[in-house]
């Protein structure tokens, strides 16, 4: 239910940046009520976990101290809730295994109607590494929710997951091989959309999966499609194996030639080919620079160095002063024995090799022959998955306070959309009503970055000053003097008074009245004062008029 809140005149002070906006809408919470065909509906507004089962099991093959599913769950409001009374399921523990599940009203059978699964997630503290996905637990004779673990058979796994900079939105289902009866996970292709915002903005997002009897599927976030495809063509590995495979017993013949190019067997090394010629030779045209100090070394012993007192020549050897750059070489072209620089040898050819030619015996890259795949099958209806009769969250997270709400499973899309609008739609409306207005957003931004005040003032002040100067301080143009006409052959008007009156009328049309100019000045001062939140501008009754004058 939407209730319009009475508005008051809003202060421009940054201290009121989060005050209610004029015309804002307050949203009163009302728990969504499931209507239409559905298999599961949970809003947690009863405030209890009576219909949920906490796992008492332990994970296998890991250390005993972390094997327990001892992560805490609570039903509570969001920390920054805009809808008091709207409760949800909250994962409370960091670095713990969590497992909780609940039975459906009746098993979901994949027949002629679609599957719609949707629920809400809010990463209240952000998310470093962890998941918030849901598992639809397969209907099996030995399903025991008290023993719900990571290896409990599921039909579909769906939802967000993130670790590091890897942002995932899983849609995985377990496909049963019709020949062997074994199950294999099939993963939907990765969404093309950028998912980062959903994990970082600390807002509540609605995750929806739709799987249709024609094998098409859609993944939606906030009722917007972010991924779609077909179970037959967009899953990895593919649903159906290849009809033919490479013969594992086939072997490449020993005389099979895979070389596309070979060295020309008839090529002969030229007689003038010198393989021993060096790659570089001294430049015979080089001349030693004037001033080169042949007798001076580049480095000399440091004359100020002193042998350490604890130097033991028997253990450390004869002490020598450390080397330092020769000061005489700093102003000279160089020191030491001069040598000609090396240049590329124009006669260098390197080791001779016969040129490459097409291989007349080339047979191509060998591949094993194809044979019929003994494991081939064709399942044209992968939508007909294993029925499921429970929903569960089996998670590990390095972040706490992950908020879940409004789980819903149905085979009617309009029913699911109505539930979404009554639940997530209300949260969205409440968050929108709580968003600060444009002015308050500007004030908040300027509080964080004070230099923005200069931008705000200039943006408002410069246009107003130009308008005031142009329209309020213009002077009348002087009429042409008689001497000006004498400098040209232009005829002088016979009726000078008429021309002057017309010029005055044109000038008056451009000028604003004094009252309008005063009003414009007052508007300018008020705008600047509002931006600066300068109460002294209005402290005295004559403050505005004094500024405008």
XYZ file of N, CA and C in Angstrom, residues 274-402:
387
model
N 80.317 -18.254 -46.839
C 81.272 -18.364 -45.738
C 80.526 -18.507 -44.423
N 80.472 -19.713 -43.900
C 79.747 -19.953 -42.654
C 80.513 -19.450 -41.439
N 81.848 -19.205 -41.640
C 82.676 -18.804 -40.496
C 82.766 -17.288 -40.330
N 82.199 -16.532 -41.273
C 82.260 -15.074 -41.161
C 81.532 -14.619 -39.897
N 82.150 -13.700 -39.081
C 81.494 -13.249 -37.842
C 80.287 -12.366 -38.139
N 79.378 -12.343 -37.192
C 78.160 -11.537 -37.364
C 78.470 -10.052 -37.268
N 79.462 -9.656 -36.420
C 79.860 -8.261 -36.282
C 81.375 -8.142 -36.428
N 81.818 -6.989 -36.925
C 83.242 -6.711 -37.118
C 83.528 -5.307 -36.613
N 84.830 -4.986 -36.280
C 85.175 -3.619 -35.862
C 84.963 -2.628 -36.998
N 84.492 -1.424 -36.621
C 84.266 -0.359 -37.603
C 85.618 0.261 -37.965
N 86.087 -0.006 -39.210
C 87.402 0.488 -39.633
C 87.392 1.990 -39.865
N 86.246 2.582 -40.010
C 86.171 4.031 -40.251
C 86.094 4.819 -38.951
N 85.983 4.148 -37.814
C 85.860 4.854 -36.542
C 87.193 5.490 -36.156
N 87.116 6.646 -35.512
C 88.309 7.394 -35.081
C 88.192 7.661 -33.583
N 89.296 7.480 -32.886
C 89.294 7.721 -31.444
C 89.008 9.193 -31.171
N 88.064 9.503 -30.294
C 87.714 10.905 -29.999
C 88.909 11.639 -29.384
N 88.990 12.926 -29.699
C 90.026 13.767 -29.100
C 89.803 13.851 -27.592
N 90.911 13.819 -26.869
C 90.819 13.931 -25.421
C 90.613 12.616 -24.709
N 90.602 11.503 -25.460
C 90.412 10.192 -24.820
C 91.611 9.905 -23.923
N 91.390 9.536 -22.688
C 92.451 9.299 -21.698
C 92.811 7.821 -21.661
N 93.795 7.446 -22.510
C 94.164 6.025 -22.590
C 94.796 5.527 -21.298
N 95.526 6.397 -20.612
C 96.287 5.961 -19.441
C 95.468 6.019 -18.144
N 94.238 6.463 -18.232
C 93.420 6.586 -17.028
C 92.382 5.448 -16.969
N 92.303 4.747 -15.841
C 91.266 3.709 -15.703
C 89.906 4.342 -15.431
N 88.859 3.618 -15.778
C 87.501 4.130 -15.528
C 87.216 4.195 -14.034
N 87.780 3.293 -13.268
C 87.555 3.272 -11.824
C 88.903 3.281 -11.105
N 88.942 3.942 -9.948
C 90.156 4.008 -9.129
C 89.812 3.660 -7.688
N 90.850 3.372 -6.932
C 90.624 3.061 -5.517
C 90.226 4.322 -4.772
N 89.293 4.164 -3.860
C 88.810 5.291 -3.060
C 89.927 5.716 -2.106
N 90.493 6.945 -2.293
C 91.605 7.363 -1.436
C 91.184 7.611 0.018
N 89.872 7.802 0.233
C 89.421 8.082 1.598
C 89.028 6.816 2.360
N 89.067 5.688 1.668
C 88.654 4.448 2.331
C 89.705 4.009 3.348
N 89.237 3.453 4.446
C 90.123 2.975 5.515
C 89.783 1.516 5.800
N 90.813 0.723 5.954
C 90.589 -0.685 6.245
C 89.890 -0.826 7.596
N 88.848 -1.602 7.689
C 88.157 -1.799 8.972
C 89.101 -2.406 10.011
N 88.850 -2.008 11.241
C 89.713 -2.478 12.326
C 89.612 -3.988 12.527
N 88.463 -4.543 12.262
C 88.281 -5.980 12.487
C 88.614 -6.810 11.251
N 89.298 -6.193 10.264
C 89.643 -6.949 9.047
C 90.741 -7.954 9.380
N 90.503 -9.190 9.103
C 91.471 -10.265 9.353
C 91.949 -10.791 8.009
N 93.254 -10.450 7.672
C 93.760 -10.832 6.357
C 93.880 -12.340 6.216
N 94.064 -13.038 7.351
C 94.127 -14.496 7.255
C 92.774 -15.079 6.873
N 91.711 -14.442 7.367
C 90.366 -14.931 7.087
C 89.746 -14.249 5.878
N 89.980 -12.937 5.754
C 89.300 -12.156 4.717
C 90.165 -11.896 3.501
N 91.458 -12.220 3.540
C 92.352 -11.932 2.428
C 92.906 -10.532 2.518
N 93.696 -10.176 1.536
C 94.316 -8.852 1.511
C 93.252 -7.788 1.274
N 93.287 -6.762 2.106
C 92.273 -5.703 1.982
C 92.598 -4.779 0.822
N 91.567 -4.434 0.053
C 91.708 -3.480 -1.044
C 90.627 -2.422 -0.895
N 91.034 -1.206 -1.169
C 90.063 -0.111 -1.088
C 88.984 -0.304 -2.154
N 87.742 0.057 -1.856
C 86.673 -0.073 -2.860
C 86.921 0.842 -4.053
N 86.389 0.436 -5.221
C 86.556 1.193 -6.455
C 85.452 2.248 -6.582
N 85.894 3.415 -7.049
C 84.941 4.497 -7.314
C 85.211 5.034 -8.709
N 84.206 5.705 -9.377
C 84.437 6.261 -10.711
C 85.600 7.260 -10.692
N 86.400 7.208 -11.738
C 87.549 8.114 -11.874
C 87.032 9.513 -12.177
N 87.375 10.463 -11.338
C 86.890 11.837 -11.523
C 87.396 12.445 -12.813
N 88.600 12.049 -13.290
C 89.158 12.610 -14.537
C 88.345 12.179 -15.757
N 87.641 11.063 -15.641
C 86.878 10.552 -16.791
C 85.532 11.244 -16.957
N 85.117 12.011 -15.947
C 83.797 12.639 -16.019
C 83.726 13.707 -17.095
N 84.879 14.385 -17.358
C 84.896 15.453 -18.373
C 85.543 14.998 -19.668
N 86.010 13.760 -19.740
C 86.666 13.253 -20.950
C 85.694 12.379 -21.738
N 85.975 12.201 -23.070
C 85.115 11.312 -23.874
C 85.146 9.884 -23.372
N 86.249 9.488 -22.731
C 86.344 8.131 -22.238
C 87.704 7.879 -21.643
N 87.876 6.724 -20.966
C 89.131 6.353 -20.334
C 89.457 4.904 -20.683
N 90.724 4.564 -20.487
C 91.150 3.206 -20.744
C 91.503 2.984 -22.203
N 91.834 1.756 -22.515
C 92.229 1.425 -23.884
C 91.037 1.606 -24.821
N 91.232 2.424 -25.869
C 90.130 2.674 -26.820
C 90.024 1.516 -27.797
N 88.821 1.087 -28.069
C 88.579 0.018 -29.041
C 87.539 0.486 -30.044
N 87.720 0.015 -31.276
C 86.755 0.387 -32.314
C 85.390 -0.228 -31.999
N 84.337 0.522 -32.209
C 82.992 -0.053 -32.008
C 82.705 -1.125 -33.056
N 81.827 -2.054 -32.681
C 81.460 -3.153 -33.574
C 80.257 -2.763 -34.430
N 80.280 -3.207 -35.676
C 79.166 -2.980 -36.601
C 78.784 -4.314 -37.239
N 77.592 -4.359 -37.849
C 77.156 -5.582 -38.521
C 78.062 -5.879 -39.711
N 78.387 -7.143 -39.851
C 79.241 -7.600 -40.955
C 78.395 -7.730 -42.218
N 78.674 -6.930 -43.241
C 77.865 -7.029 -44.477
C 78.025 -8.367 -45.189
N 79.087 -9.114 -44.884
C 79.317 -10.399 -45.550
C 78.842 -11.585 -44.719
N 78.178 -11.275 -43.596
C 77.715 -12.375 -42.729
C 76.494 -13.059 -43.353
N 76.527 -14.382 -43.394
C 75.413 -15.160 -43.941
C 74.947 -16.240 -42.965
N 75.766 -16.596 -41.999
C 75.376 -17.610 -41.041
C 75.477 -19.011 -41.620
N 74.944 -19.946 -40.882
C 75.006 -21.338 -41.311
C 74.055 -21.566 -42.473
N 74.543 -22.214 -43.496
C 73.719 -22.454 -44.688
C 72.727 -23.571 -44.441
N 71.477 -23.337 -44.887
C 70.439 -24.359 -44.820
C 69.767 -24.466 -46.173
N 69.408 -25.658 -46.527
C 68.706 -25.869 -47.797
C 67.329 -25.220 -47.726
N 66.846 -24.593 -48.774
C 65.512 -23.971 -48.770
C 64.417 -25.025 -48.631
N 63.253 -24.577 -48.095
C 62.112 -25.460 -47.895
C 61.243 -25.498 -49.150
N 60.735 -26.668 -49.455
C 59.836 -26.854 -50.602
C 58.639 -27.680 -50.146
N 57.567 -27.691 -50.952
C 56.401 -28.519 -50.640
C 56.795 -29.987 -50.631
N 56.290 -30.676 -49.634
C 56.574 -32.109 -49.502
C 55.694 -32.897 -50.454
N 56.282 -33.547 -51.444
C 55.450 -34.312 -52.400
C 54.765 -35.512 -51.761
N 55.226 -35.947 -50.604
C 54.644 -37.114 -49.927
C 53.721 -36.729 -48.764
N 53.400 -35.424 -48.670
C 52.573 -34.955 -47.544
C 51.194 -35.609 -47.588
N 50.769 -36.157 -46.444
C 49.486 -36.861 -46.350
C 48.487 -36.159 -45.437
N 48.903 -35.011 -44.871
C 48.028 -34.298 -43.959
C 48.207 -34.776 -42.533
N 47.546 -34.081 -41.603
C 47.621 -34.450 -40.188
C 46.778 -35.702 -39.975
N 47.387 -36.684 -39.367
C 46.679 -37.940 -39.162
C 45.666 -37.821 -38.033
N 44.510 -38.404 -38.265
C 43.482 -38.472 -37.234
C 42.933 -39.893 -37.181
N 42.580 -40.339 -35.988
C 41.982 -41.681 -35.906
C 40.670 -41.727 -36.679
N 40.361 -42.869 -37.176
C 39.102 -43.009 -37.904
C 37.923 -42.906 -36.944
N 36.764 -42.555 -37.491
C 35.542 -42.416 -36.703
C 34.810 -43.750 -36.631
N 34.254 -43.994 -35.464
C 33.414 -45.177 -35.271
C 32.149 -44.757 -34.540
N 31.153 -45.589 -34.575
C 29.905 -45.301 -33.870
C 30.168 -45.228 -32.370
N 29.592 -44.210 -31.741
C 29.764 -44.032 -30.301
C 28.920 -45.067 -29.561
N 29.561 -45.978 -28.837
C 28.773 -47.004 -28.133
C 27.916 -46.414 -27.003
N 28.260 -45.194 -26.554
C 27.502 -44.566 -25.475
C 26.504 -43.529 -25.993
N 26.290 -43.525 -27.306
C 25.413 -42.501 -27.880
C 23.964 -42.702 -27.448
N 23.323 -41.567 -27.165
C 21.881 -41.534 -26.960
C 21.383 -40.172 -27.413
N 20.110 -40.066 -27.616
C 19.516 -38.790 -28.016
C 18.307 -38.517 -27.133
N 18.482 -37.528 -26.274
C 17.399 -37.089 -25.397
C 16.918 -35.746 -25.921
N 15.761 -35.743 -26.536
C 15.221 -34.512 -27.113
C 14.336 -33.754 -26.129
N 14.195 -34.281 -24.920
C 13.329 -33.628 -23.930
C 14.055 -33.523 -22.584
N 15.182 -32.822 -22.544
C 15.903 -32.698 -21.260
C 15.122 -31.934 -20.208
N 14.056 -31.217 -20.616
C 13.216 -30.531 -19.634
C 12.614 -31.510 -18.631
N 12.425 -32.742 -19.057
C 11.798 -33.741 -18.183
C 12.834 -34.236 -17.165
N 13.146 -33.352 -16.250
C 14.176 -33.639 -15.250
C 13.607 -34.469 -14.111
N 14.483 -34.819 -13.183
C 14.069 -35.564 -11.991
C 13.161 -34.699 -11.131
N 12.012 -35.170 -10.733
C 11.134 -34.379 -9.857
C 11.863 -33.996 -8.569
N 11.450 -32.874 -7.981
C 12.048 -32.452 -6.708
C 10.926 -32.114 -5.724
N 11.232 -32.263 -4.457
C 10.195 -32.022 -3.443
C 10.695 -31.229 -2.250
N 11.869 -30.604 -2.368
C 12.371 -29.769 -1.279
C 13.285 -28.703 -1.859
N 13.432 -27.612 -1.111
C 14.324 -26.527 -1.500
C 15.345 -26.351 -0.377
N 16.605 -26.122 -0.745
C 17.624 -26.030 0.290
C 18.702 -25.009 -0.042
N 19.337 -24.497 1.011
C 20.501 -23.614 0.901
C 21.663 -24.320 1.588
N 22.681 -24.677 0.815
C 23.870 -25.345 1.344
C 25.050 -24.497 0.911
N 25.572 -23.683 1.853
C 26.464 -22.597 1.477
C 27.670 -22.496 2.398
N 28.729 -21.976 1.820
C 29.917 -21.538 2.554
C 30.159 -20.095 2.155
N 30.414 -19.224 3.124
C 30.607 -17.825 2.783
C 31.618 -17.188 3.716
N 32.449 -16.323 3.151
C 33.366 -15.522 3.954
C 32.741 -14.195 4.352
N 31.479 -13.985 3.990
C 30.746 -12.775 4.364
C 29.491 -13.181 5.126
N 29.116 -12.375 6.080
C 27.940 -12.666 6.895
C 26.772 -11.763 6.490
N 25.638 -12.003 7.138
C 24.426 -11.174 6.974
C 23.908 -11.158 5.542
N 23.952 -12.307 4.885
C 23.325 -12.430 3.561
C 21.832 -12.642 3.788
